[in-house]
Each structure stands twice: as structure tokens, then as C-alpha cells.
XYZ file of C-alpha atoms in Angstrom:
564
model
C 93.156 121.725 102.004
C 94.156 119.107 104.504
C 91.477 116.611 105.538
C 91.441 117.749 109.149
C 90.822 121.372 108.133
C 88.222 120.293 105.620
C 86.323 118.454 108.354
C 86.424 121.526 110.580
C 85.054 123.935 107.953
C 82.294 121.402 107.312
C 80.653 122.423 110.624
C 81.195 126.208 110.679
C 77.538 126.771 109.664
C 75.897 124.152 111.845
C 72.714 125.353 113.682
C 72.847 126.432 117.252
C 71.285 123.147 118.419
C 74.096 121.165 116.896
C 74.244 119.051 120.089
C 70.893 117.418 119.157
C 72.248 116.572 115.767
C 75.148 114.684 117.239
C 73.081 112.999 119.963
C 70.918 111.311 117.363
C 73.987 109.403 116.286
C 75.802 108.856 119.510
C 74.448 109.166 123.029
C 77.074 107.527 125.297
C 79.411 109.630 127.288
C 82.880 109.403 125.866
C 85.906 111.278 127.157
C 86.640 114.027 124.606
C 90.047 114.884 123.344
C 91.581 117.979 124.824
C 91.234 121.106 122.629
C 94.918 121.775 123.272
C 95.874 118.396 121.750
C 98.455 118.852 119.033
C 98.003 115.381 117.569
C 97.541 115.328 113.826
C 94.436 113.630 112.562
C 95.004 110.135 111.297
C 94.493 110.270 107.544
C 95.295 108.341 104.429
C 96.869 109.879 101.373
C 93.467 110.765 99.866
C 93.827 114.510 100.407
C 90.988 115.386 98.148
C 87.374 115.061 99.333
C 84.577 114.989 96.727
C 81.717 117.338 97.772
C 78.168 115.989 97.682
C 75.673 118.401 95.973
C 72.388 119.356 97.590
C 69.223 118.351 95.768
C 66.125 119.634 97.504
C 63.876 118.761 94.538
C 64.563 114.989 94.663
C 64.807 114.239 98.340
C 64.612 110.484 98.244
C 66.791 109.740 95.250
C 69.008 112.069 93.189
C 71.082 111.114 90.165
C 73.310 114.067 90.916
C 74.106 112.657 94.340
C 74.549 109.138 92.957
C 77.074 110.511 90.452
C 78.953 112.225 93.287
C 79.110 109.000 95.252
C 80.068 106.988 92.181
C 83.694 105.821 92.142
C 84.705 103.736 95.181
C 82.403 100.818 94.181
C 83.895 100.618 90.688
C 87.437 100.637 92.054
C 86.316 97.866 94.486
C 84.690 95.859 91.649
C 88.082 95.618 89.821
C 89.101 92.921 92.281
C 86.190 90.853 90.786
C 87.850 91.230 87.381
C 91.501 90.501 88.096
C 93.427 87.857 86.032
C 92.813 85.255 88.742
C 89.057 85.673 88.352
C 89.273 85.615 84.536
C 91.233 82.351 84.698
C 88.709 80.875 87.144
C 85.924 81.901 84.687
C 87.393 80.329 81.618
C 88.283 77.156 83.489
C 84.729 76.936 84.795
C 83.346 77.177 81.304
C 85.782 74.593 79.865
C 85.256 72.115 82.756
C 81.597 72.442 83.490
C 80.008 74.403 80.620
C 77.187 76.671 81.756
C 76.417 74.594 84.831
C 78.311 76.702 87.367
C 77.013 80.162 86.396
C 74.657 80.077 89.380
C 77.675 79.664 91.623
C 79.216 82.763 90.117
C 75.910 84.669 90.636
C 75.691 83.522 94.264
C 79.354 84.386 94.985
C 78.893 87.854 93.561
C 75.746 88.475 95.633
C 77.586 87.198 98.774
C 80.511 89.498 97.897
C 78.092 92.466 97.508
C 76.601 91.890 101.030
C 80.049 91.613 102.592
C 81.288 94.761 100.727
C 78.257 96.540 102.107
C 79.499 95.885 105.653
C 82.947 97.206 104.807
C 81.603 100.377 103.202
C 79.311 101.061 106.143
C 82.212 100.777 108.568
C 84.135 103.425 106.700
C 81.196 105.751 106.242
C 79.921 105.616 109.852
C 83.181 105.673 111.778
C 85.375 107.650 109.403
C 87.972 104.916 109.754
C 88.778 102.090 107.411
C 89.020 98.456 108.536
C 92.770 98.426 109.131
C 92.528 101.549 111.313
C 89.764 100.001 113.425
C 91.692 96.765 113.803
C 94.728 98.836 114.932
C 92.680 100.444 117.707
C 90.760 97.414 118.860
C 93.044 94.350 118.662
C 95.975 93.660 120.910
C 99.532 94.175 119.570
C 100.390 90.557 118.725
C 97.073 89.702 116.935
C 97.238 93.100 115.188
C 100.718 92.379 113.775
C 99.687 88.855 112.741
C 96.616 90.230 111.068
C 98.640 92.757 109.143
C 101.116 90.083 107.962
C 98.288 87.850 106.773
C 96.666 90.651 104.737
C 100.055 91.632 103.311
C 100.446 88.021 102.130
C 97.055 88.251 100.405
C 98.026 91.551 98.734
C 101.386 90.166 97.535
C 99.671 87.039 96.215
C 97.093 89.146 94.341
C 99.960 91.305 93.021
C 101.754 88.224 91.671
C 98.640 87.109 89.806
C 98.306 90.536 88.308
C 102.001 90.539 87.179
C 101.496 87.104 85.663
C 98.392 88.243 83.780
C 100.024 91.391 82.484
C 103.221 89.531 81.383
C 101.151 86.905 79.503
C 99.048 89.573 77.791
C 102.207 91.419 76.635
C 103.693 88.138 75.341
C 100.500 87.376 73.361
C 100.204 90.943 71.976
C 103.802 90.857 70.802
C 103.330 87.433 69.167
C 105.997 86.032 71.480
C 108.591 88.693 70.595
C 108.566 89.983 74.185
C 109.477 87.001 76.372
C 107.547 86.372 79.599
C 110.409 87.678 81.807
C 110.365 90.861 79.641
C 106.701 91.257 80.266
C 107.227 90.878 83.996
C 109.800 93.649 83.945
C 107.552 95.959 81.896
C 104.800 95.649 84.546
C 107.209 97.407 87.029
C 107.540 100.473 84.914
C 103.905 100.841 83.825
C 102.676 100.639 87.398
C 104.805 103.634 88.400
C 103.539 105.524 85.376
C 99.912 104.865 86.144
C 100.400 105.938 89.803
C 101.122 109.430 88.604
C 97.461 109.690 87.604
C 96.255 110.465 91.064
C 98.278 113.708 90.940
C 95.572 114.948 88.532
C 92.662 114.534 90.965
C 90.566 111.769 92.446
C 87.793 112.017 89.879
C 90.242 111.645 86.968
C 91.755 108.615 88.655
C 88.273 107.062 89.079
C 87.489 107.908 85.450
C 90.644 106.034 84.304
C 89.607 102.959 86.223
C 86.167 103.200 84.604
C 87.965 103.368 81.244
C 89.829 100.130 81.974
C 86.564 98.373 82.991
C 85.072 99.596 79.699
C 87.955 98.070 77.802
C 87.350 94.744 79.562
C 83.667 94.898 78.820
C 84.304 95.661 75.138
C 87.013 93.041 74.604
C 85.290 90.152 76.415
C 81.971 91.309 74.998
C 83.470 90.964 71.491
C 84.514 87.376 72.244
C 80.948 86.734 73.522
C 79.358 88.074 70.320
C 81.852 86.183 68.167
C 81.209 82.807 69.793
C 77.409 83.358 70.110
C 76.680 81.173 73.225
C 73.364 79.334 73.618
C 71.216 81.879 75.547
C 68.831 79.207 76.829
C 71.646 77.164 78.302
C 73.200 80.361 79.758
C 69.959 81.397 81.601
C 69.384 77.809 82.736
C 72.868 77.609 84.211
C 72.535 81.004 85.871
C 69.172 80.609 87.587
C 68.803 76.840 88.125
C 71.126 75.695 90.959
C 72.042 72.256 89.571
C 75.138 70.517 88.159
C 74.003 67.411 86.323
C 76.649 64.677 85.962
C 79.232 66.758 87.834
C 82.140 65.091 89.580
C 85.186 66.125 91.640
C 86.666 68.463 88.946
C 83.371 70.470 88.732
C 83.075 70.613 92.546
C 86.653 71.925 92.847
C 85.964 74.463 90.169
C 82.838 75.641 91.968
C 84.855 76.144 95.141
C 87.568 77.924 93.095
C 84.968 80.408 91.810
C 83.994 81.484 95.369
C 87.655 81.771 96.328
C 88.546 83.875 93.342
C 85.527 86.286 93.621
C 85.665 87.184 97.335
C 89.127 88.634 98.067
C 90.325 89.659 101.559
C 92.200 92.810 100.766
C 89.136 94.158 98.937
C 87.289 94.633 102.272
C 90.080 96.825 103.543
C 90.169 98.788 100.237
C 86.448 99.491 100.015
C 86.216 100.665 103.625
C 88.966 103.182 102.853
C 87.706 104.395 99.469
C 84.379 105.558 100.843
C 86.228 108.120 102.980
C 86.931 110.146 99.840
C 83.475 111.771 99.984
C 82.480 114.662 102.197
C 79.974 113.309 104.684
C 78.916 115.124 107.835
C 78.998 112.077 110.116
C 77.594 114.128 112.999
C 74.372 114.168 110.966
C 72.502 110.853 111.030
C 70.569 111.640 107.887
C 73.707 112.314 105.857
C 75.242 109.026 107.069
C 72.164 107.145 106.071
C 72.154 108.822 102.674
C 75.857 108.005 102.098
C 75.211 104.363 103.034
C 72.299 104.185 100.550
C 74.157 105.705 97.596
C 77.321 103.728 98.202
C 75.234 100.534 98.252
C 73.419 101.463 95.027
C 76.733 102.262 93.389
C 78.202 98.941 94.595
C 75.225 97.075 93.105
C 75.747 98.706 89.709
C 79.508 98.125 89.750
C 79.231 94.456 90.686
C 76.481 93.974 88.148
C 78.826 95.158 85.452
C 81.630 93.012 86.718
C 79.308 90.028 86.862
C 78.318 90.485 83.232
C 81.949 90.603 82.241
C 82.593 87.387 84.116
C 79.613 85.802 82.440
C 81.025 86.800 78.999
C 84.221 84.827 79.796
C 82.475 81.740 81.234
C 79.973 81.588 78.341
C 82.658 81.908 75.621
C 84.597 78.884 76.936
C 81.449 76.981 77.876
C 80.080 77.235 74.346
C 83.271 76.809 72.356
C 85.489 74.452 74.412
C 83.383 72.513 76.891
C 84.002 68.807 76.230
C 86.825 69.402 73.804
C 89.942 67.201 73.950
C 93.576 68.184 73.613
C 93.849 66.360 70.276
C 90.826 68.112 68.817
C 92.237 71.551 69.710
C 95.724 70.659 68.466
C 94.319 69.598 65.101
C 92.386 72.928 64.783
C 95.491 74.913 65.736
C 97.600 73.017 63.283
C 95.114 73.599 60.445
C 95.031 77.323 61.270
C 98.877 77.430 61.109
C 99.057 78.537 64.720
C 102.653 78.462 66.183
C 101.160 77.399 69.524
C 99.755 73.982 68.425
C 102.557 72.284 70.411
C 101.004 73.483 73.644
C 98.316 70.719 73.372
C 99.470 67.077 73.586
C 98.088 64.383 71.292
C 95.750 62.683 73.670
C 92.022 62.411 74.342
C 92.136 64.082 77.773
C 89.797 66.990 78.404
C 91.163 70.330 77.433
C 92.759 72.243 80.318
C 93.058 75.973 79.829
C 94.525 79.026 81.495
C 94.664 82.686 80.511
C 97.535 81.967 78.129
C 96.044 78.828 76.463
C 92.704 80.567 76.545
C 93.927 83.239 74.182
C 95.661 80.621 71.973
C 92.567 78.496 71.501
C 90.408 81.563 70.758
C 92.911 82.535 68.034
C 92.889 78.946 66.635
C 89.107 78.782 66.421
C 88.060 82.333 65.729
C 91.098 83.983 64.123
C 94.011 86.208 65.251
C 91.716 89.132 66.073
C 90.082 87.071 68.905
C 93.569 86.309 70.369
C 94.695 89.912 70.328
C 91.434 91.306 71.684
C 91.599 88.701 74.453
C 95.140 89.803 75.302
C 94.021 93.503 75.483
C 91.255 92.545 77.965
C 93.746 90.552 80.110
C 96.171 93.456 80.026
C 93.423 95.873 81.194
C 92.441 93.445 83.964
C 96.096 93.110 85.107
C 96.865 96.842 85.034
C 93.720 97.929 86.886
C 94.093 95.240 89.518
C 97.741 96.142 90.054
C 96.892 99.718 90.913
C 94.018 98.869 93.282
C 96.286 96.305 94.987
C 98.846 99.103 95.549
C 96.222 101.314 97.147
C 95.064 98.362 99.350
C 98.673 97.912 100.516
C 98.984 101.589 101.300
C 95.801 101.660 103.408
C 96.668 98.482 105.230
C 100.189 99.612 106.113
C 98.986 102.990 107.294
C 96.129 101.524 109.236
C 97.811 98.685 111.048
C 101.239 100.288 111.629
C 100.415 104.022 111.390
C 103.323 103.993 108.990
C 103.002 106.488 106.173
C 105.202 105.505 103.203
C 105.113 107.274 99.869
C 103.276 105.405 97.091
C 106.494 104.783 95.335
C 108.247 103.262 98.318
C 105.168 101.064 98.884
C 105.138 99.908 95.242
C 108.877 99.151 95.344
C 108.388 96.959 98.448
C 105.326 94.901 97.364
C 106.234 94.796 93.693
C 109.790 93.593 94.508
C 108.412 90.744 96.632
C 105.860 89.916 93.921
C 108.319 90.229 91.008
C 111.173 88.163 92.345
C 109.585 84.652 92.319
C 107.483 85.509 89.247
C 110.592 86.653 87.382
C 112.611 83.524 88.344
C 109.825 81.221 87.130
C 109.435 83.251 83.894
C 113.160 82.981 83.192
C 113.838 79.364 84.087
C 110.491 77.677 83.498
C 107.806 77.727 80.761
C 104.473 79.477 80.568
C 102.620 76.480 82.032
C 104.639 76.757 85.230
C 103.967 80.526 85.336
C 100.203 80.127 84.964
C 100.302 77.138 87.307
C 101.368 79.528 90.043
C 97.842 80.919 89.955
C 96.524 77.785 91.688
C 98.883 78.272 94.597
C 98.100 81.946 94.768
C 94.358 81.248 94.862
C 94.916 78.926 97.783
C 97.073 81.558 99.536
C 94.326 84.181 99.247
C 91.609 81.705 100.249
C 93.548 81.163 103.473
C 93.490 84.909 104.239
C 89.753 85.389 103.869
C 88.827 84.919 107.576
C 91.265 87.743 108.447
C 89.071 90.239 106.560
C 85.573 88.781 106.913
C 85.652 88.109 110.673
C 86.952 91.577 111.659
C 84.395 93.415 109.431
C 81.522 91.478 110.956
C 82.973 92.004 114.464
C 83.207 95.799 114.247
C 80.042 96.401 112.284
C 78.195 94.512 115.030
C 79.641 96.555 117.947
C 77.259 99.245 119.095
C 80.069 101.350 120.673
C 81.725 101.513 117.206
C 78.684 101.780 114.888
C 76.051 103.056 117.355
C 72.638 103.334 115.561
C 74.171 101.742 112.456
C 75.339 98.581 114.151
C 74.201 95.339 112.618
C 70.733 94.181 113.675
C 69.992 90.587 114.686
C 69.172 89.640 111.100
C 72.386 90.994 109.707
C 74.418 89.385 112.541
C 72.949 85.957 111.836
C 73.150 86.316 108.051
C 76.669 87.707 108.157
C 77.813 84.981 110.494
C 76.305 82.244 108.269
C 77.703 83.706 105.068
C 81.181 84.084 106.494
C 81.090 80.503 107.940
C 80.003 79.145 104.520
C 82.619 81.128 102.567
C 85.438 80.138 104.987
C 84.423 76.445 104.985
C 84.283 76.416 101.165
C 87.753 77.985 100.929
C 89.200 75.639 103.534
C 87.906 72.744 101.487
C 89.711 74.323 98.472
C 92.944 74.446 100.462
C 92.600 70.863 101.656
C 92.106 69.593 98.124
C 95.185 71.505 97.000
C 97.427 70.276 99.916
C 96.286 66.571 99.490
C 97.376 66.771 95.852
C 100.947 67.700 96.780
C 101.852 64.054 97.401
C 104.981 64.590 99.547
C 105.310 63.688 103.244
C 107.506 66.685 104.164
C 104.950 69.062 102.644
C 102.184 67.327 104.593
C 104.131 67.870 107.838
C 104.714 71.564 107.126
C 101.049 71.993 106.094
C 99.950 70.354 109.402
C 102.085 72.626 111.548
C 100.944 75.745 109.741
C 97.370 74.595 109.936
C 97.452 74.374 113.742
C 98.800 77.896 114.107
C 96.336 79.140 111.509
C 93.279 77.563 113.087
C 94.282 78.885 116.535
C 94.380 82.430 115.186
C 91.125 82.084 113.353
C 89.581 80.596 116.560
C 90.807 83.653 118.537
C 89.261 86.120 116.053
C 86.084 84.092 115.928
C 85.815 84.162 119.748
C 86.006 87.957 119.779
C 83.532 88.106 116.932
C 81.023 85.932 118.823
C 81.353 88.265 121.840
C 80.609 91.230 119.568
C 77.601 89.409 118.100
C 76.155 89.158 121.611
C 77.191 85.680 122.870
C 77.863 87.190 126.269
C 78.711 83.957 128.098
C 81.985 83.790 126.099
C 83.110 87.205 127.354
C 86.045 86.826 129.703
C 89.565 87.944 130.170
C 90.502 90.793 127.778
C 87.386 90.881 125.675
C 86.334 94.041 127.441
C 88.828 95.763 125.251
C 86.438 95.426 122.382
C 84.577 98.662 122.403
C 85.200 101.780 124.436
C 86.200 100.578 127.902
C 89.913 101.074 127.428
C 89.874 102.715 124.027
C 87.998 106.063 124.255
C 90.454 107.399 121.655
C 88.672 105.287 119.022
C 87.568 108.035 116.710
C 83.858 107.406 116.928
C 81.122 109.452 115.343
C 81.235 112.367 117.624
C 85.023 112.177 118.151
C 86.065 112.425 114.519
C 84.101 115.015 112.603
C 82.171 116.555 115.397
C 85.112 117.114 117.670
C 85.484 120.748 116.501
C 81.786 121.289 117.252
C 81.843 119.802 120.734
C 84.904 121.647 121.877
C 83.836 125.064 120.616
């Protein structure tokens, strides 16, 4: 059944006084669409809607309902477990030991609060973030915003390709070259995308299976290494970093940049639309918000534990180790990869490839292969969620409905080309070194997801009774300011390390344009937050004044009720 028809049948049995039901959610007078309108409802390719069971026995909390709402949060949490995050985790452990675990915890909590805003936007309005941006921003900012998010998705896709290629290389003991692994990731992505033909719940179950693989593989490494639990708890709950210098500070900033990803906001706001929620009923909307938040808490708690496994393994086994020490151990264990580590007393620097190698040297081949399986699961799951993000973003911003396969061909071709060239003509260190650049690229895109989601969840005409209160407006604004400042510092550190005048000039020009666009979005956000003295010019376009066609609560699902 098409989504539009599904929505209509959802209200066939509403009570006679359905007008009161709607008015509890939305009370302003908004021009209604004509009943004769032949326009097709704007939908994504999620044709299936998961029904929510009734549970009159357990009115406040029902495990049956929680199970029905379970799925979108776990798909969202995969972005917290992609190869870029895993690399950030292991580098954190190797550089700072357990001292930065509290940063990982804090970044995950901040990410949860921001994901809550994205999910509420999707539940309350029936539109995901890209669709709301399309209706509320002017044409030029809208196109620029789309391009920025596409860059973030392509950058994330490249990291996932790199991670999968490295995992395949490790699993094949080097028999499949890196460029071969890159090519294999093209075919397997198309294969996995066939899964959603078998139903949304089966697709969500498959993602859950991949998360389970990551938990088991990285959990095996954790049990094998046996980290010091006292140091682990101290690092997690005591915000300190004794004797930390610039490398540790940069690593802390890198953790925040790796955990909070821009395209994930767009993804989560779209995924929550896959559940049948009568958005003309305020109680059902509140219930959906509650269960989606609980599910997100569970999903991010699991992803946090997996990240802790990785940090703890490298903190316990490799913190303070030198290249020469590791080389000697690898030589004694007859590892063919001993040459990766130079004979010097510099602190060991690791990435997802070297991470697997040193685990194999210290704890045997099983540790290496199990590590590679975990990285492969992380790469494959993140690849598929990245594809879905791209689909939603393209449909939302451009109202352009491509098939999944056309979408995959476009983004994967852009991601594969530079990755394949580096894999063919350079070594694995160059390939993993691309992750630093890609982390910077995604850090730059964060404001283009965080600022819009705070803007629209704070607008009463969009969210009505579910708009952010004063506390959430202040807290959201402060959190986004902190995250953006941290990530800009990360970018500045990376750019100053380039050491070339021409690159400085290019960076300066790009920075001016970038900051102007961020300032424009921030200005509109401040107006939405209630800083009224800034309202001038075209800011009246934020809201309903010139956009009554914004599919608000009583325009989307209740339209069939109102016009009958």
C-alpha cells in the first residue's frame, strides 16, 4: 500500500469529534490544500510502515511497543561505529591510554541529545530534515546546504571503502591487494541493498546482526587483552588528562569530530517515519517521541560499549610503546608486517591496518583475523546507512527521486575513484592517512546539520506544542556552539600542519566563504530561537507566512480528516 493511502486509512475510524484531536496539536489557521489537488504526497522510498500494537494493560510503558519502535535508533548508531570512529578509538588508546574515555562518553551523550532533536522533527512533522530545509530555506542556501551534506556523505563513504578494503586485505593475508578490496566493496554494496526488498524489519535485523558481529569481535579483543578495570573506570568518569600535551588534545578533539556526524541527523529524522504514528493525535506523537528516545539510548549505549572495547584494548596493550619495541615483537612472532614499524624510539602510531597487525604480533593470528572481521562489519554497515542518507538528502533537497542503484553508482563512483588511485599507486599508510583529511572534511560539515535541526525544532509554526522550550533552546545552542568550535579547532590544527603557502591561501579563501554561510544559517537560527531584534529582511520566510504548504501536523496526516 502506498504511504499516502496508508495515512488515509489510518483515520477512517476516528471519532466524530476528530477536530478536537487535531486542535490539541495545532491551533493556528493554515490554508488547507484543495481536495481536488492531484499532487502526489512527498514520500521517501520507505514504502512499508511498521504498525504499532495497542497495549491497554501497560499504558505508561510497553515492551511490545518498544520492540515495534526499535530499529531506526540502531541504524542511526552505526554511524558511531564506522571505520573512522574505530580508528579514532584505537589512536586515542595508543596516544593517551584511558585518559580520554570521559571525552568519548561526553561526545556520545551530546550526540544522543542532538539525535533526539532530529528524531522529534521527523516524528512531529512527518518530514525529515532535508525536506524541511527544502521548504524553509531560499534556493541558493538550499543548494549550498545540499552540496555540503553531499560532501560529508561522500567523505564518510570513502572512509568506509578504505576500512572494508583494509579488512579484506588483512583477512586474505595480503593476497587480495588494497585496490582489489576497494573494487570488491562496490559489488557487495549492491548485493546488500537487495535486502530491503525482503521488508523493513528484516533489513533492520540484518543491521542488528552486523552490530552483534562488531560487539563479539571487539569484545573478544577486550577479553584477550584484559584491560585494567580500575584505570578504565577512572578514565571514564574522572574528567582529567594528567601530563597531556598537544597530541592528546588533538586526539580529544578528533574523538568529538568522529562521533558526531552531520549526515546522521538527516538519516535519523527520516528513519523514524517508518512507523505508523497518527500525528493528528498528540498522545501518539508524545508516545512515539518517548519510545524513539529510549531506543536511541539503548542503541548508543551499545555503540559506546563497543567503542570502549577498542579504546581499552589499545590503551592497555600499546600505550607508551615505541616503534622499535613493536617491531621486535613482530619479528619474534615471524610476522610478515614487521617492516611497517621503523627502528626508532618514537611513540607508536597506529591506524586500523597497523592496529590489526600489532594485535596479531602480540596476541596471535586469531586476534588479527577477528579484528579484521569487526572492521569489515563496521565498513559494510556504515556503507549501507551512508547510501540511505544520500537517498534521503537527494530526495529532500532536490525532490529528485533516483533509484537506490543509480544513487549508489553516483556516490560510490565519486568515493571509489580517489580511493582506488591511492590504493594502486601508493601504500597502505597513504590510504589510511586519507582518514585524517576525511575527518576534517566531515568536521567542516557539522554546522550544516546541527544548526538547521536546532532552528526547525525551535520554530513553533513547525513543531507547535513540541517546539523546544527555553531550556532546550539554550542547551542546544550551547552544545552546538561547543561542538562547532571544537571541530573548527581540529580543522585549524590540520591546515596549519600543511606547511605550504599556496595551500594556506586556498584555505583562507574557502574559510571566508564557509564562515559567511555558517553566519547566515546562525542568524536564521537565532531568529528562530527568539532573538527577535535580529529579524529583518527575508527572515519572515521562516515559518508559515509564505510557506503554508509546509506539511505541518494537520496538513500531512490529518488532511484527509479535515477535508472530509
